[in-house]
Amino acid sequence: MDATPKEKEKEHETAQPIVIDLGKVRKKKIRELKRGRGRLTEEVQRVVAEVGASLGEAADGKLLVPLIVVYRQKRKKGAGLFPSLF
């Protein structure tokens, strides 16, 4: 018999989210991360494992949730061949 969503919540206690700031990343790398492949996925897995190890017994029975922050810088206005058009 399958457990209801509320029963599943009781099975795992969630720890505070792990915030991973990956900084400025190319679109291709973000796409690979979404698909669960690539260097960034390995980085996230490494950080989650490291945090789990540092928590020790406090992490037993808890679900570690990574929160990934990626950003891209905006282009500066006025840059380029025709700065007054944009």
Tab-separated table of C-alpha atoms in Angstrom:
chain	number	residue	atom	x	y	z
A	1	MET	CA	0.000	0.000	0.000
A	2	ASP	CA	1.377	3.411	-0.958
A	3	ALA	CA	1.864	6.054	1.694
A	4	THR	CA	0.001	9.338	1.416
A	5	PRO	CA	2.032	12.555	0.946
A	6	LYS	CA	1.571	13.478	4.606
A	7	GLU	CA	2.894	10.093	5.716
A	8	LYS	CA	5.895	10.493	3.405
A	9	GLU	CA	6.647	13.863	5.040
A	10	LYS	CA	6.809	12.176	8.419
A	11	GLU	CA	9.303	9.601	7.119
A	12	HIS	CA	11.960	12.211	6.284
A	13	GLU	CA	12.788	15.254	8.298
A	14	THR	CA	14.152	18.041	6.118
A	15	ALA	CA	17.285	19.928	7.131
A	16	GLN	CA	17.783	23.574	6.289
A	17	PRO	CA	18.418	24.104	2.572
A	18	ILE	CA	22.017	24.050	1.405
A	19	VAL	CA	22.661	27.213	-0.622
A	20	ILE	CA	25.186	26.660	-3.411
A	21	ASP	CA	26.233	29.806	-5.280
A	22	LEU	CA	27.653	28.794	-8.634
A	23	GLY	CA	28.113	32.372	-9.823
A	24	LYS	CA	28.139	33.324	-13.476
A	25	VAL	CA	27.579	30.256	-15.658
A	26	ARG	CA	27.021	29.750	-19.385
A	27	LYS	CA	23.625	28.607	-20.684
A	28	LYS	CA	25.043	25.271	-21.821
A	29	LYS	CA	26.303	24.490	-18.312
A	30	ILE	CA	22.897	25.403	-16.816
A	31	ARG	CA	21.176	23.108	-19.330
A	32	GLU	CA	23.516	20.256	-18.376
A	33	LEU	CA	22.814	20.882	-14.682
A	34	LYS	CA	19.058	20.719	-15.284
A	35	ARG	CA	19.539	17.374	-17.047
A	36	GLY	CA	21.671	16.024	-14.214
A	37	ARG	CA	24.915	15.911	-16.186
A	38	GLY	CA	28.173	17.778	-16.327
A	39	ARG	CA	30.686	19.426	-14.060
A	40	LEU	CA	28.137	21.549	-12.176
A	41	THR	CA	26.102	18.475	-11.232
A	42	GLU	CA	29.247	16.865	-9.855
A	43	GLU	CA	29.990	20.062	-7.912
A	44	VAL	CA	26.489	20.084	-6.361
A	45	GLN	CA	26.744	16.398	-5.437
A	46	ARG	CA	30.170	16.994	-3.889
A	47	VAL	CA	28.890	19.898	-1.773
A	48	VAL	CA	25.826	17.961	-0.570
A	49	ALA	CA	28.036	14.990	0.381
A	50	GLU	CA	30.472	17.326	2.155
A	51	VAL	CA	27.682	18.977	4.156
A	52	GLY	CA	26.213	15.570	5.031
A	53	ALA	CA	29.610	14.406	6.259
A	54	SER	CA	30.165	17.562	8.302
A	55	LEU	CA	26.775	17.190	9.998
A	56	GLY	CA	27.590	13.610	10.972
A	57	GLU	CA	24.878	11.934	13.001
A	58	ALA	CA	22.731	15.075	12.898
A	59	ALA	CA	22.088	14.358	9.192
A	60	ASP	CA	20.836	10.798	9.793
A	61	GLY	CA	17.239	10.477	8.633
A	62	LYS	CA	17.172	13.998	7.211
A	63	LEU	CA	16.689	14.923	3.591
A	64	LEU	CA	19.396	17.365	2.454
A	65	VAL	CA	17.969	19.843	-0.062
A	66	PRO	CA	20.368	21.826	-2.272
A	67	LEU	CA	19.273	25.314	-3.321
A	68	ILE	CA	21.337	26.330	-6.327
A	69	VAL	CA	21.937	29.981	-7.168
A	70	VAL	CA	23.127	30.881	-10.671
A	71	TYR	CA	23.291	34.369	-12.053
A	72	ARG	CA	24.327	36.144	-15.208
A	73	GLN	CA	25.464	39.739	-15.351
A	74	LYS	CA	23.444	42.158	-17.442
A	75	ARG	CA	25.138	43.817	-20.354
A	76	LYS	CA	26.038	47.403	-19.655
A	77	LYS	CA	24.041	49.931	-21.624
A	78	GLY	CA	26.103	52.026	-23.951
A	79	ALA	CA	28.435	49.223	-24.907
A	80	GLY	CA	28.720	48.109	-28.496
A	81	LEU	CA	28.797	49.624	-31.951
A	82	PHE	CA	25.674	51.846	-31.652
A	83	PRO	CA	25.286	52.718	-27.965
A	84	SER	CA	22.581	55.360	-28.508
A	85	LEU	CA	20.143	52.909	-30.160
A	86	PHE	CA	19.775	50.670	-27.128
